[in-house]
Short mmCIF file of C-alpha atoms in Angstrom, two decimals:
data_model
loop_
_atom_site.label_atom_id
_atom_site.label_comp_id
_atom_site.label_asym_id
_atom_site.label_seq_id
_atom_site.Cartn_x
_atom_site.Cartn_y
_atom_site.Cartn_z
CA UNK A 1 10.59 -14.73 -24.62
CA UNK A 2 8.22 -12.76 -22.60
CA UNK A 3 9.76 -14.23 -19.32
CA UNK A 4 12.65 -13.48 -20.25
CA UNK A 5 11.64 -9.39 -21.46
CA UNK A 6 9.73 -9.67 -18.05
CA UNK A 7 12.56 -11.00 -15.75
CA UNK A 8 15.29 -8.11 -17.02
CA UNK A 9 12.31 -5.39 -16.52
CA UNK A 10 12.41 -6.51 -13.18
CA UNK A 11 16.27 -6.60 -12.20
CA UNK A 12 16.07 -3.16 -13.93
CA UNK A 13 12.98 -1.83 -11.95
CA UNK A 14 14.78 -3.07 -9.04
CA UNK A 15 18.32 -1.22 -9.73
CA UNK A 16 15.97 1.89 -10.28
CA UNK A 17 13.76 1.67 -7.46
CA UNK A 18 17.21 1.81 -5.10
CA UNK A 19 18.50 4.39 -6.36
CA UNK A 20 15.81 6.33 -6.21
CA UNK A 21 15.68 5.84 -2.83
CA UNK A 22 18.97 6.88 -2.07
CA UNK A 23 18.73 10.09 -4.08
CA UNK A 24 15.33 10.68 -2.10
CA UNK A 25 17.81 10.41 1.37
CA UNK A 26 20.69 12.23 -0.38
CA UNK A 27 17.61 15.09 -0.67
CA UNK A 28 16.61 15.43 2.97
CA UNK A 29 20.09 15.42 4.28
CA UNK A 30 21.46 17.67 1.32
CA UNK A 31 18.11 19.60 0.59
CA UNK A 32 19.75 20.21 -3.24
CA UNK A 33 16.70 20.80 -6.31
CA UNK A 34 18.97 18.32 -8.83
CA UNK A 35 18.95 15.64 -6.30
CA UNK A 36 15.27 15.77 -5.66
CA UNK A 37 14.57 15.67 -9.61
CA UNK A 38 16.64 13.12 -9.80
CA UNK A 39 14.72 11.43 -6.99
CA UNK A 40 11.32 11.74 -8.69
CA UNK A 41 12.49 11.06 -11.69
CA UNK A 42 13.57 7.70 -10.86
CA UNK A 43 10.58 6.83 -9.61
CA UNK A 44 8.80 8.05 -12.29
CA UNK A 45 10.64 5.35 -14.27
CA UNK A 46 10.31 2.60 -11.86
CA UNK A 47 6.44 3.21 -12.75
CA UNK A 48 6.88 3.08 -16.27
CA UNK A 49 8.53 -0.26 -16.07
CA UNK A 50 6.53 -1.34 -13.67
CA UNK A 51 3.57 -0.62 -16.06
CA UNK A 52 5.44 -1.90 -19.00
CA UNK A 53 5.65 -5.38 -16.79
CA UNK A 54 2.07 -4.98 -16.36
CA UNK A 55 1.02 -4.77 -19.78
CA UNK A 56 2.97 -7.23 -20.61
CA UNK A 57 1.40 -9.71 -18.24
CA UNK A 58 -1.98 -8.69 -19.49
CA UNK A 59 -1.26 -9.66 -23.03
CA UNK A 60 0.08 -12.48 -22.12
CA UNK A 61 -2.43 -13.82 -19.47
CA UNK A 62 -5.09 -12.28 -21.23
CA UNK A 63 -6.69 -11.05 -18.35
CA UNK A 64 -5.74 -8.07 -15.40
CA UNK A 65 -2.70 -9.65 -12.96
CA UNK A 66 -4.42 -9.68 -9.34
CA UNK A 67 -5.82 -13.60 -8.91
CA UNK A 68 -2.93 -14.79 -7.02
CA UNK A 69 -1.11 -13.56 -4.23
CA UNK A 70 1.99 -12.40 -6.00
CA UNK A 71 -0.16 -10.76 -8.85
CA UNK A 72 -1.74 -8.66 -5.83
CA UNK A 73 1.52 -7.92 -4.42
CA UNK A 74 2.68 -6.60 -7.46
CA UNK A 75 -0.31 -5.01 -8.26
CA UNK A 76 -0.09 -3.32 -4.52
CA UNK A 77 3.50 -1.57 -4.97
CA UNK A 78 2.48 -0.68 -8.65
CA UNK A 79 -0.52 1.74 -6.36
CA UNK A 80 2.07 2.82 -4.23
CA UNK A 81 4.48 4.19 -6.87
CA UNK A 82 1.85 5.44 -8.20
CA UNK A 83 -0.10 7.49 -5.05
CA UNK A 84 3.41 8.59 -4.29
CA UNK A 85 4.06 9.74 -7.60
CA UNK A 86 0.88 12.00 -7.44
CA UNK A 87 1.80 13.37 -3.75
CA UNK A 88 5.02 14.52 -5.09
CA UNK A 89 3.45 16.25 -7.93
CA UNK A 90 0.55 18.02 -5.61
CA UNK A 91 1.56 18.32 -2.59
CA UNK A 92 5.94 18.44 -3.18
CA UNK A 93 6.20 16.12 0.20
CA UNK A 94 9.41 14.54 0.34
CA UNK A 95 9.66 12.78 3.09
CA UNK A 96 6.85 11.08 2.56
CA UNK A 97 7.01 9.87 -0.44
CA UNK A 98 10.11 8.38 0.53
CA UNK A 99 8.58 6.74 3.26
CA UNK A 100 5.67 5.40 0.69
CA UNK A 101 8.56 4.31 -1.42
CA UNK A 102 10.06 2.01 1.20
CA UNK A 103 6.45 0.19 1.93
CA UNK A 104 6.73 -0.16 -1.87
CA UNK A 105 10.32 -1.35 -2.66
CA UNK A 106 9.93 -4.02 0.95
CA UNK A 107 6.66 -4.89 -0.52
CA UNK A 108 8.69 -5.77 -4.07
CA UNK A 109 11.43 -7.36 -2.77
CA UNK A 110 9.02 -10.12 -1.18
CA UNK A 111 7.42 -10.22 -4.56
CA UNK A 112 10.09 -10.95 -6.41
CA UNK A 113 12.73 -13.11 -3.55
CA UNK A 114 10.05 -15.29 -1.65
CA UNK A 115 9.31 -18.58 -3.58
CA UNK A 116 5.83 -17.12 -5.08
CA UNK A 117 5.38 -17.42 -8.51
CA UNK A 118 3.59 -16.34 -11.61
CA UNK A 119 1.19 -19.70 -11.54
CA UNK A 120 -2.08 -20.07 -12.88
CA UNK A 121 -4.79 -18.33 -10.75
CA UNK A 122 -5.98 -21.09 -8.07
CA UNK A 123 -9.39 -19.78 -9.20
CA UNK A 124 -10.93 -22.00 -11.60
CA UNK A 125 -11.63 -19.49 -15.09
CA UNK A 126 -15.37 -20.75 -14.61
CA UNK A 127 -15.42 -18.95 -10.88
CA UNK A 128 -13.61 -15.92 -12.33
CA UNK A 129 -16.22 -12.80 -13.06
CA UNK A 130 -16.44 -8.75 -12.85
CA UNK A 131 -17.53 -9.30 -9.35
CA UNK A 132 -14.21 -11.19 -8.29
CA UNK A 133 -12.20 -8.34 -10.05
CA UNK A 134 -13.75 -5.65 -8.19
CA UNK A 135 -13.71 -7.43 -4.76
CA UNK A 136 -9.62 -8.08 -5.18
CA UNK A 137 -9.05 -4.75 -6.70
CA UNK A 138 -11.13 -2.25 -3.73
CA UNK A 139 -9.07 -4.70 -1.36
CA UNK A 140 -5.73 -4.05 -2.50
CA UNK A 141 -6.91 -0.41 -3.23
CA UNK A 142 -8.03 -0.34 0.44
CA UNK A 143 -4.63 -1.59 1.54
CA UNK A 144 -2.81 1.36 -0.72
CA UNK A 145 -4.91 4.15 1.12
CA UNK A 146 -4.28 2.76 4.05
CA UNK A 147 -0.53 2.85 3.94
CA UNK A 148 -0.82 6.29 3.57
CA UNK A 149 -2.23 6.45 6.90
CA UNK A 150 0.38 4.21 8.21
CA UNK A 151 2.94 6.62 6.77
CA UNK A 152 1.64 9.87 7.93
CA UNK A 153 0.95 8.18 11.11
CA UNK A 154 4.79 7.63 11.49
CA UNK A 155 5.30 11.30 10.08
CA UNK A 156 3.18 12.42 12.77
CA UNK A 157 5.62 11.01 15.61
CA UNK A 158 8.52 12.36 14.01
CA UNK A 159 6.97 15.81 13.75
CA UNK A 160 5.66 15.29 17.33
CA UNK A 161 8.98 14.50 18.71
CA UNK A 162 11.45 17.42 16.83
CA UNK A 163 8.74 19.56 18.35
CA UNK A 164 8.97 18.42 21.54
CA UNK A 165 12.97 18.29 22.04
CA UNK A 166 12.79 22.17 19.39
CA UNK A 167 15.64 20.71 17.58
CA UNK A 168 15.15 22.33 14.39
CA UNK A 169 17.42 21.23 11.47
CA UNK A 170 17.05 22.24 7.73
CA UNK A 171 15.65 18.80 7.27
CA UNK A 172 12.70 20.03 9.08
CA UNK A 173 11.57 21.76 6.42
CA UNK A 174 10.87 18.59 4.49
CA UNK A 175 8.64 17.55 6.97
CA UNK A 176 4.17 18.07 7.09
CA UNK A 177 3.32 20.26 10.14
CA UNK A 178 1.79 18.29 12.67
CA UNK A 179 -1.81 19.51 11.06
CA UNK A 180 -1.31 18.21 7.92
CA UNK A 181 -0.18 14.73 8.71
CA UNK A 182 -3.39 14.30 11.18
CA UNK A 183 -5.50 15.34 8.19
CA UNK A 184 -3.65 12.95 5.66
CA UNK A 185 -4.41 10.04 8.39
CA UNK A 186 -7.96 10.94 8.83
CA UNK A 187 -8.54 11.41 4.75
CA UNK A 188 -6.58 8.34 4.13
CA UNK A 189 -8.71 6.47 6.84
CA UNK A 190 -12.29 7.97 5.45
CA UNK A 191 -11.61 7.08 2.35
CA UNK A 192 -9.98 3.53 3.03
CA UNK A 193 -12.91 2.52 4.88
CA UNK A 194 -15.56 2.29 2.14
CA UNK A 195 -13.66 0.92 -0.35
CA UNK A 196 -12.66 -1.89 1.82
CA UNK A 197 -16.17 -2.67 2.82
CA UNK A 198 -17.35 -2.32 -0.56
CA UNK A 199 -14.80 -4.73 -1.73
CA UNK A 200 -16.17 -7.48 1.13
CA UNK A 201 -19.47 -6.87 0.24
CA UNK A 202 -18.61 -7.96 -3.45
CA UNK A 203 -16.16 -10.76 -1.94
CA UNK A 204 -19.31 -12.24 0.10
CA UNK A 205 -21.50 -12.07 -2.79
CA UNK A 206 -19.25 -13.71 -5.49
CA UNK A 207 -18.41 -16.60 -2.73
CA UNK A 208 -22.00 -17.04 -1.92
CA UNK A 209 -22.91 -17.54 -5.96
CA UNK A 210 -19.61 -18.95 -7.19
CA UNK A 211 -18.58 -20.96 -4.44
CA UNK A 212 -20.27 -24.14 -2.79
CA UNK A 213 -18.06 -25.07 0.31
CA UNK A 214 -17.29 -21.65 2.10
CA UNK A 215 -17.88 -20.55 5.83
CA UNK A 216 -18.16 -16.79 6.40
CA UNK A 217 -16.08 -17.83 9.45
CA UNK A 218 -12.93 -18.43 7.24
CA UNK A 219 -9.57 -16.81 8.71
CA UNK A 220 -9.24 -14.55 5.92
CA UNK A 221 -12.45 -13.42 6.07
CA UNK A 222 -13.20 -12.82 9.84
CA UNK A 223 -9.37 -10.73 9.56
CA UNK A 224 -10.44 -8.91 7.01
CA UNK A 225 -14.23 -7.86 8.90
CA UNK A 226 -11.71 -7.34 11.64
CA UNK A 227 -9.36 -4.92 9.66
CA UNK A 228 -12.52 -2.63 8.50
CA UNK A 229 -13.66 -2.65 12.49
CA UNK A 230 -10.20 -1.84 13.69
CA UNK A 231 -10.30 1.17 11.33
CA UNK A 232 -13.96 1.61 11.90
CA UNK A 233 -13.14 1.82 16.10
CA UNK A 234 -9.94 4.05 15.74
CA UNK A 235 -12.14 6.86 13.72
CA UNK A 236 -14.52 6.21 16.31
CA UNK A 237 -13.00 6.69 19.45
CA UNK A 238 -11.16 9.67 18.30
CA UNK A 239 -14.06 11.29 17.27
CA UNK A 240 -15.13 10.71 20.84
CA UNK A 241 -11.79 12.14 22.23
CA UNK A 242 -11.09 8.60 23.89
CA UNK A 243 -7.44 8.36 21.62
CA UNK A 244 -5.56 11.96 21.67
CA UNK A 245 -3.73 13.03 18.19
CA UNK A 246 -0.71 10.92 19.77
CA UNK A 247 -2.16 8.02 20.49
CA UNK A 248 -4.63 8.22 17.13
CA UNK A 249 -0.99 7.95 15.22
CA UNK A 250 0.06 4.85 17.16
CA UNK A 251 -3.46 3.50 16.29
CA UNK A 252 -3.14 4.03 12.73
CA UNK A 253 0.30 2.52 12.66
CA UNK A 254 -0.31 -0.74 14.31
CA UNK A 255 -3.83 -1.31 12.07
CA UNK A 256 -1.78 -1.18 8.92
CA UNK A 257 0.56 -3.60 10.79
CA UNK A 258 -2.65 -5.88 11.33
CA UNK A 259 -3.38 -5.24 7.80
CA UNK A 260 -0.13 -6.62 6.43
CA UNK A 261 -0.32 -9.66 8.92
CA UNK A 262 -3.99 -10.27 7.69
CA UNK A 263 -2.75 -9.73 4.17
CA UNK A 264 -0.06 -12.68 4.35
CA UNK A 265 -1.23 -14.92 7.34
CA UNK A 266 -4.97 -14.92 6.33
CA UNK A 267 -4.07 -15.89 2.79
CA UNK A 268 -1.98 -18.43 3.99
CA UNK A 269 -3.98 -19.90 6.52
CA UNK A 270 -7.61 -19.63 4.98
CA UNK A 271 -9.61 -22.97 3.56
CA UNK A 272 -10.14 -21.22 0.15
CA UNK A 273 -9.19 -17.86 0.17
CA UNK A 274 -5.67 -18.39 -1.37
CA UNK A 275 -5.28 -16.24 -4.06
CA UNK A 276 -4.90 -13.24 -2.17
#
């Protein structure tokens, strides 16, 4: 029965989540208030259902849904919703909460049309502790803040470009200045950086007391040491003035891409890591 609930949440989630992505493009070619509330509102629901799925998992599992890779997924577009949710409501930017949005409904469409499944957790419940929890949840948490750099990284190079060819359309105005989205990259970066070596810090520790067979040389582990020194090097050599405001956007783009490959191929590919 709670399949069932769970698996018509989800075509309706889905349904929602599309249209509120067209009303969102309706908005920046139409620029019309109704649309845009529309828009929001949409979403808004989206993350009520999405939550509703959640807590239904919970009670069911008895236990928070991010030990397997599709719990994380899920559990990764639930953030998004949800950081885009609060951007519209602070900072009223459209366009890129539409852009958040489409990391988001991609990001759900793999959840729910790739062969994953809700399975048990490949973690054995003996291995499963508060440390565990907080090294999966910084991770994905990491991953959420730094799709916000990926995104105002692409709404950098939009802004760049109208600039540069001063073709100025009413849809400009839904667009950051070119100021704001290089200080939404470097925040998102900042604060991404931490929290993702936090959360290996925890991961090392829980495999070095829970686990018995595990290299620190593991695929998804060097990738992951190698997404927080990507980030680490492109704060870095900005702050030296070795990557220009152009190329710092490119930067931040293709490190989220490395991010998604390590977040899928690493899983895939790693001895033990497999649950996320």
């Amino acid at each position: 029965m709670v399949d069932l609930t769970m698996a018509r949440l989800q075509e309706f989630m889905i349904v929602l989540y599309a249209l509120g992505l067209v009303f969102y493009l309706i908005d920046y070619f139409k620029k019309q208030k109704a649309v845009q509330r529309i828009a929001f509102w949409l979403i808004v629901a989206v993350w009520v259902t999405q939550t509703a799925i959640l807590t239904l998992y919970i009670v069911e599992m008895k236990r928070f849904p991010v030990l397997s890779l599709v719990e994380g997924i899920y559990f990764y577009v639930w953030l998004l919703v949800t950081l885009s949710i609060v951007f519209q409501l602070i900072y009223k930017v459209n366009f890129m909460v539409f852009f958040m949005n489409i990391i988001g409904f991609v990001f759900l469409m793999i959840h729910v049309f790739s062969n994953l499944k809700y399975t048990a957790s490949t973690v054995g419940d003996s291995l499963v502790s508060e440390v565990l929890f907080i090294h999966i949840t910084t991770a994905i948490l990491s991953y959420a803040v730094f799709a916000l750099a990926f995104v105002f990284g692409v709404l950098y190079l939009i802004v760049y470009k109208v600039l540069k060819k001063k073709k100025f359309t009413k849809q400009f105005s839904s667009l950051p200045n070119l100021h704001q989205t290089m200080m939404g990259m470097k925040m998102s970066i900042y604060t991404g950086i931490p929290i993702l070596f936090v959360s290996l810090i925890f991961g090392v520790q829980w495999a070095y007391v829970a686990l018995t067979d595990w290299s620190i040389f593991d695929v998804k582990i060097m990738g992951s040491f190698a997404v927080l020194l990507f980030y680490t090097g492109v704060i870095y050599f900005h702050y030296k003035g070795k990557l220009q405001s152009l190329e710092f956007a490119w930067m931040s783009i293709f490190a989220f891409l490395f991010t998604v490959v390590n977040f899928f191929l690493g899983s895939t590919l790693s001895q033990f890591h497999l649950w996320i």
